């Protein structure tokens, strides 16, 4: 079911970032123009160090661009955005709270009454197969379970936009595949706008409606690829000729950059 893409939600206009000044300056990213549409699942696919995390921090309003501007739903980003769900490679669970306590923390910080979201928390935990673990502490969970819990944290306030920066990067292959499926189910069900950073070509193709291929540093987006495969995309989608075709095409781009 490929859906028509809707209106523009996040707009980057000439966005670039340089760290430091003079001889010590590192031109990390851009300039990039990027128009992210409501409800799309966009992957940023690029080699390590090309500025992907820098871009995510700028969209979240946690880092100011050196040039250009970012708007979300028509409003210029000038500081931290609270209606975004964010997830990084290293999860942000605090050790002194249970899984449920960690998820509630996100609500408390935003002044959302916890009691009115209890059902929502239970539903989220069930959707990532963590029901029964709400009262456990992070140290009692495996790495994959911790990332699933962090996922619920990022989703609990129903953010219309999610920034996922290599959230599956540290997981073993089996757990990674399982969580991909969970992530995809949630996206299909709720249709948030997702910006997903990965350096896995396969992961980008499996999950995305569109892949932005980022060059080595300073990262620029040289090519967008619409992934025209029906959802849901399970493990077997990787055996289809279309999937192979997308993979070959992206491989070729990275070989031309000299990173493969
Ligand atoms: P990616 O996420 O694509 O691996 P990053 O956005 O983390 O890349 O980093 C891009 C470049 O910017 C790297 O060369 C990195 O060393 C540099 N960089 C990132 N953050 C900072 C910072 N706070 N100060 C100086 N340099 C930085
Ligand atoms: Mg990064």
Short mmCIF file of C-alpha atoms and ligand atoms in Angstrom, two decimals:
data_model
loop_
_atom_site.label_atom_id
_atom_site.label_comp_id
_atom_site.label_asym_id
_atom_site.label_seq_id
_atom_site.Cartn_x
_atom_site.Cartn_y
_atom_site.Cartn_z
CA UNK A 1 0.00 0.00 0.00
CA UNK A 2 2.08 2.86 -1.14
CA UNK A 3 0.45 6.04 0.04
CA UNK A 4 0.49 9.44 -1.58
CA UNK A 5 2.98 11.67 0.22
CA UNK A 6 1.48 14.60 2.03
CA UNK A 7 2.59 18.09 2.87
CA UNK A 8 6.01 19.28 3.80
CA UNK A 9 6.73 19.15 7.54
CA UNK A 10 10.44 19.84 8.07
CA UNK A 11 12.28 22.16 5.76
CA UNK A 12 16.04 22.63 5.66
CA UNK A 13 17.33 25.53 3.66
CA UNK A 14 21.08 25.71 3.04
CA UNK A 15 21.85 24.08 6.39
CA UNK A 16 25.55 23.65 7.19
CA UNK A 17 27.64 23.10 10.30
CA UNK A 18 31.27 23.90 10.95
CA UNK A 19 32.80 23.13 14.35
CA UNK A 20 35.59 25.40 15.61
CA UNK A 21 37.28 28.26 13.79
CA UNK A 22 40.43 29.03 11.82
CA UNK A 23 42.90 26.19 11.27
CA UNK A 24 41.03 23.98 13.72
CA UNK A 25 37.70 24.32 11.89
CA UNK A 26 35.94 21.09 10.89
CA UNK A 27 33.36 21.48 8.19
CA UNK A 28 31.08 18.68 9.35
CA UNK A 29 27.94 18.98 7.27
CA UNK A 30 26.22 20.62 4.33
CA UNK A 31 25.10 22.87 2.88
CA UNK A 32 21.94 20.82 2.39
CA UNK A 33 18.41 21.60 1.25
CA UNK A 34 15.95 18.99 2.41
CA UNK A 35 12.19 18.85 2.44
CA UNK A 36 10.75 16.18 4.73
CA UNK A 37 7.10 15.32 4.16
CA UNK A 38 4.56 14.52 6.82
CA UNK A 39 4.31 10.78 7.51
CA UNK A 40 7.31 9.72 5.49
CA UNK A 41 9.98 7.35 6.76
CA UNK A 42 13.20 8.93 5.55
CA UNK A 43 16.54 7.24 6.07
CA UNK A 44 19.79 9.15 6.07
CA UNK A 45 22.28 6.65 4.82
CA UNK A 46 25.94 7.60 4.88
CA UNK A 47 29.42 6.67 6.04
CA UNK A 48 30.63 7.25 9.57
CA UNK A 49 31.65 10.84 10.30
CA UNK A 50 29.68 12.44 7.47
CA UNK A 51 27.61 14.59 9.81
CA UNK A 52 24.42 12.56 10.25
CA UNK A 53 24.26 12.97 14.04
CA UNK A 54 25.14 16.64 13.65
CA UNK A 55 22.13 17.03 11.38
CA UNK A 56 19.82 15.21 13.81
CA UNK A 57 20.93 17.47 16.67
CA UNK A 58 20.27 20.54 14.54
CA UNK A 59 16.75 19.35 13.64
CA UNK A 60 16.07 18.63 17.33
CA UNK A 61 17.15 22.20 18.12
CA UNK A 62 20.00 20.99 20.32
CA UNK A 63 22.73 22.42 18.06
CA UNK A 64 22.59 25.64 16.04
CA UNK A 65 23.49 25.49 12.34
CA UNK A 66 26.41 27.65 11.18
CA UNK A 67 24.45 28.57 8.08
CA UNK A 68 20.94 28.17 6.75
CA UNK A 69 17.69 27.60 8.58
CA UNK A 70 15.38 24.78 9.67
CA UNK A 71 11.63 25.08 10.02
CA UNK A 72 9.22 22.51 11.46
CA UNK A 73 5.56 22.97 10.53
CA UNK A 74 6.38 26.50 9.44
CA UNK A 75 8.12 27.51 12.67
CA UNK A 76 11.82 28.23 12.68
CA UNK A 77 13.83 25.96 14.98
CA UNK A 78 15.67 28.16 17.49
CA UNK A 79 15.86 25.89 20.55
CA UNK A 80 15.12 22.37 21.81
CA UNK A 81 11.97 20.85 20.32
CA UNK A 82 9.78 19.08 22.87
CA UNK A 83 7.24 17.51 20.54
CA UNK A 84 9.84 15.27 18.93
CA UNK A 85 10.69 11.71 19.94
CA UNK A 86 14.42 11.10 19.94
CA UNK A 87 16.37 7.89 20.18
CA UNK A 88 20.10 7.41 19.94
CA UNK A 89 22.46 4.47 19.74
CA UNK A 90 23.09 4.71 23.46
CA UNK A 91 19.79 4.70 25.24
CA UNK A 92 18.81 7.34 27.76
CA UNK A 93 17.29 5.04 30.41
CA UNK A 94 18.21 6.11 33.92
CA UNK A 95 19.33 3.20 36.14
CA UNK A 96 17.38 4.23 39.23
CA UNK A 97 13.97 3.96 37.61
CA UNK A 98 12.07 0.92 36.36
CA UNK A 99 11.07 0.57 32.72
CA UNK A 100 7.69 2.12 33.49
CA UNK A 101 9.35 4.83 35.61
CA UNK A 102 11.68 5.69 32.75
CA UNK A 103 8.81 6.00 30.31
CA UNK A 104 6.83 8.10 32.79
CA UNK A 105 9.82 10.41 33.17
CA UNK A 106 9.28 11.60 29.60
CA UNK A 107 5.71 12.56 30.50
CA UNK A 108 6.72 14.22 33.77
CA UNK A 109 9.30 16.36 31.98
CA UNK A 110 6.62 17.59 29.60
CA UNK A 111 4.00 18.15 32.28
CA UNK A 112 1.70 15.47 30.88
CA UNK A 113 -0.37 13.76 33.62
CA UNK A 114 1.04 10.25 34.02
CA UNK A 115 -2.23 8.68 35.19
CA UNK A 116 -4.00 9.47 31.94
CA UNK A 117 -1.30 7.64 29.92
CA UNK A 118 -1.08 4.40 31.91
CA UNK A 119 -3.01 2.49 29.24
CA UNK A 120 -0.85 4.00 26.55
CA UNK A 121 2.31 2.82 28.31
CA UNK A 122 0.94 -0.70 28.63
CA UNK A 123 -0.02 -0.76 24.96
CA UNK A 124 3.41 0.49 23.88
CA UNK A 125 5.20 -2.07 26.03
CA UNK A 126 3.04 -4.82 24.56
CA UNK A 127 3.71 -3.63 21.02
CA UNK A 128 7.45 -4.14 21.51
CA UNK A 129 6.88 -7.35 23.49
CA UNK A 130 7.98 -5.94 26.83
CA UNK A 131 4.74 -6.64 28.68
CA UNK A 132 5.68 -8.20 31.96
CA UNK A 133 8.87 -6.12 32.23
CA UNK A 134 7.39 -2.78 33.26
CA UNK A 135 8.60 -3.13 36.83
CA UNK A 136 12.13 -4.29 35.99
CA UNK A 137 15.17 -2.03 36.15
CA UNK A 138 17.33 -1.42 33.07
CA UNK A 139 20.18 -3.62 34.41
CA UNK A 140 17.74 -6.54 34.47
CA UNK A 141 17.17 -6.26 30.69
CA UNK A 142 19.22 -7.37 27.69
CA UNK A 143 20.59 -4.73 25.29
CA UNK A 144 17.74 -5.36 22.88
CA UNK A 145 15.13 -5.04 25.60
CA UNK A 146 16.71 -1.80 26.76
CA UNK A 147 16.46 -0.37 23.24
CA UNK A 148 12.82 -1.48 23.08
CA UNK A 149 12.18 0.35 26.34
CA UNK A 150 13.96 3.44 25.00
CA UNK A 151 11.69 3.20 22.01
CA UNK A 152 8.61 3.36 24.24
CA UNK A 153 10.20 6.37 25.94
CA UNK A 154 10.57 8.12 22.60
CA UNK A 155 6.96 7.31 21.61
CA UNK A 156 4.98 7.79 24.81
CA UNK A 157 4.03 11.44 24.26
CA UNK A 158 2.84 10.58 20.74
CA UNK A 159 5.31 12.80 18.96
CA UNK A 160 4.39 13.59 15.37
CA UNK A 161 8.10 13.44 14.50
CA UNK A 162 10.76 10.92 15.49
CA UNK A 163 14.50 11.27 15.12
CA UNK A 164 16.16 7.88 15.35
CA UNK A 165 19.95 8.02 15.23
CA UNK A 166 21.28 4.50 14.67
CA UNK A 167 18.98 3.14 17.38
CA UNK A 168 19.73 -0.45 16.40
CA UNK A 169 23.45 0.01 15.83
CA UNK A 170 24.73 -1.89 18.83
CA UNK A 171 22.36 -4.85 18.67
CA UNK A 172 23.03 -8.35 17.42
CA UNK A 173 21.59 -9.26 14.02
CA UNK A 174 18.59 -11.23 15.28
CA UNK A 175 17.47 -8.63 17.79
CA UNK A 176 18.00 -5.98 15.20
CA UNK A 177 15.73 -7.70 12.73
CA UNK A 178 13.04 -8.21 15.38
CA UNK A 179 13.11 -4.57 16.44
CA UNK A 180 13.01 -3.44 12.82
CA UNK A 181 9.70 -5.26 12.54
CA UNK A 182 8.39 -3.61 15.71
CA UNK A 183 9.48 -0.21 14.50
CA UNK A 184 7.83 -0.75 11.15
CA UNK A 185 4.57 -1.92 12.75
CA UNK A 186 4.46 1.19 14.93
CA UNK A 187 5.14 3.43 11.97
CA UNK A 188 2.40 1.75 9.90
CA UNK A 189 -0.05 2.05 12.76
CA UNK A 190 0.63 5.65 13.81
CA UNK A 191 2.40 7.16 10.82
CA UNK A 192 4.75 9.56 12.59
CA UNK A 193 7.27 11.35 10.41
CA UNK A 194 10.51 9.45 10.93
CA UNK A 195 14.08 10.46 10.20
CA UNK A 196 16.19 7.38 10.65
CA UNK A 197 19.97 7.35 10.56
CA UNK A 198 21.73 4.17 9.59
CA UNK A 199 24.81 2.97 7.78
CA UNK A 200 23.09 -0.28 6.83
CA UNK A 201 21.95 -0.21 3.20
CA UNK A 202 19.66 -3.17 3.80
CA UNK A 203 18.03 -1.58 6.84
CA UNK A 204 17.43 1.67 4.99
CA UNK A 205 15.74 -0.10 2.08
CA UNK A 206 13.63 -2.34 4.29
CA UNK A 207 12.21 0.43 6.45
CA UNK A 208 12.04 3.58 4.37
CA UNK A 209 9.71 5.28 2.00
CA UNK A 210 12.72 7.33 0.87
CA UNK A 211 16.47 7.07 1.29
CA UNK A 212 18.75 10.11 1.28
CA UNK A 213 22.29 9.10 0.38
CA UNK A 214 24.80 11.28 2.25
CA UNK A 215 28.34 11.85 0.93
CA UNK A 216 31.47 11.55 3.06
CA UNK A 217 32.20 14.62 5.24
CA UNK A 218 31.18 17.35 4.78
CA UNK A 219 27.94 15.46 4.26
CA UNK A 220 25.76 16.52 1.40
CA UNK A 221 22.72 14.74 0.05
CA UNK A 222 23.49 13.82 -3.51
CA UNK A 223 20.70 11.43 -4.23
CA UNK A 224 17.21 10.61 -3.02
CA UNK A 225 15.79 7.19 -3.74
CA UNK A 226 12.07 6.49 -3.37
CA UNK A 227 11.64 2.92 -2.14
CA UNK A 228 8.59 1.73 -3.94
CA UNK A 229 7.91 -1.58 -2.17
CA UNK A 230 4.64 -2.43 -0.42
CA UNK A 231 4.41 -2.41 3.40
CA UNK A 232 4.67 -4.36 5.60
CA UNK A 233 8.13 -5.48 4.50
CA UNK A 234 9.18 -8.61 6.29
CA UNK A 235 12.42 -10.54 6.11
CA UNK A 236 11.49 -12.08 2.72
CA UNK A 237 11.33 -8.71 0.99
CA UNK A 238 15.13 -8.91 0.80
CA UNK A 239 14.85 -11.74 -1.70
CA UNK A 240 12.81 -9.75 -4.21
CA UNK A 241 14.43 -8.45 -7.41
CA UNK A 242 13.31 -4.90 -6.55
CA UNK A 243 15.10 -5.00 -3.21
CA UNK A 244 18.26 -6.30 -4.87
CA UNK A 245 18.03 -3.58 -7.47
CA UNK A 246 17.88 -0.81 -4.84
CA UNK A 247 20.76 -2.40 -2.97
CA UNK A 248 22.97 -2.58 -6.05
CA UNK A 249 22.19 1.00 -6.96
CA UNK A 250 23.14 2.31 -3.51
CA UNK A 251 26.27 0.14 -3.39
CA UNK A 252 27.35 1.69 -6.65
CA UNK A 253 26.97 5.20 -5.23
CA UNK A 254 29.11 4.35 -2.18
CA UNK A 255 31.74 2.69 -4.36
CA UNK A 256 31.93 5.90 -6.37
CA UNK A 257 32.62 7.77 -3.09
CA UNK A 258 35.39 5.31 -2.35
CA UNK A 259 33.80 4.20 0.93
CA UNK A 260 33.02 0.62 -0.16
P1 LIG B 1 28.10 10.80 11.86
O1 LIG B 1 26.96 10.83 12.82
O2 LIG B 1 27.67 10.84 10.44
O3 LIG B 1 29.02 9.64 12.11
P2 LIG B 1 28.90 13.25 13.22
O4 LIG B 1 27.78 14.17 12.94
O5 LIG B 1 28.95 12.63 14.56
O6 LIG B 1 28.98 12.14 12.07
O7 LIG B 1 30.28 14.03 13.01
C1 LIG B 1 30.63 14.68 11.79
C2 LIG B 1 31.99 15.35 11.94
O8 LIG B 1 31.91 16.43 12.84
C3 LIG B 1 33.08 14.42 12.47
O9 LIG B 1 34.29 14.72 11.81
C4 LIG B 1 33.16 14.79 13.94
O10 LIG B 1 34.45 14.56 14.43
C5 LIG B 1 32.81 16.28 13.92
N1 LIG B 1 32.15 16.71 15.15
C6 LIG B 1 30.96 16.25 15.59
N2 LIG B 1 30.60 16.89 16.74
C7 LIG B 1 31.62 17.75 17.03
C8 LIG B 1 31.86 18.70 18.08
N3 LIG B 1 30.98 18.89 19.06
N4 LIG B 1 33.01 19.40 18.02
C9 LIG B 1 33.90 19.23 17.02
N5 LIG B 1 33.73 18.37 16.01
C10 LIG B 1 32.61 17.63 16.00
MG1 LIG B 2 26.39 9.52 14.28
#
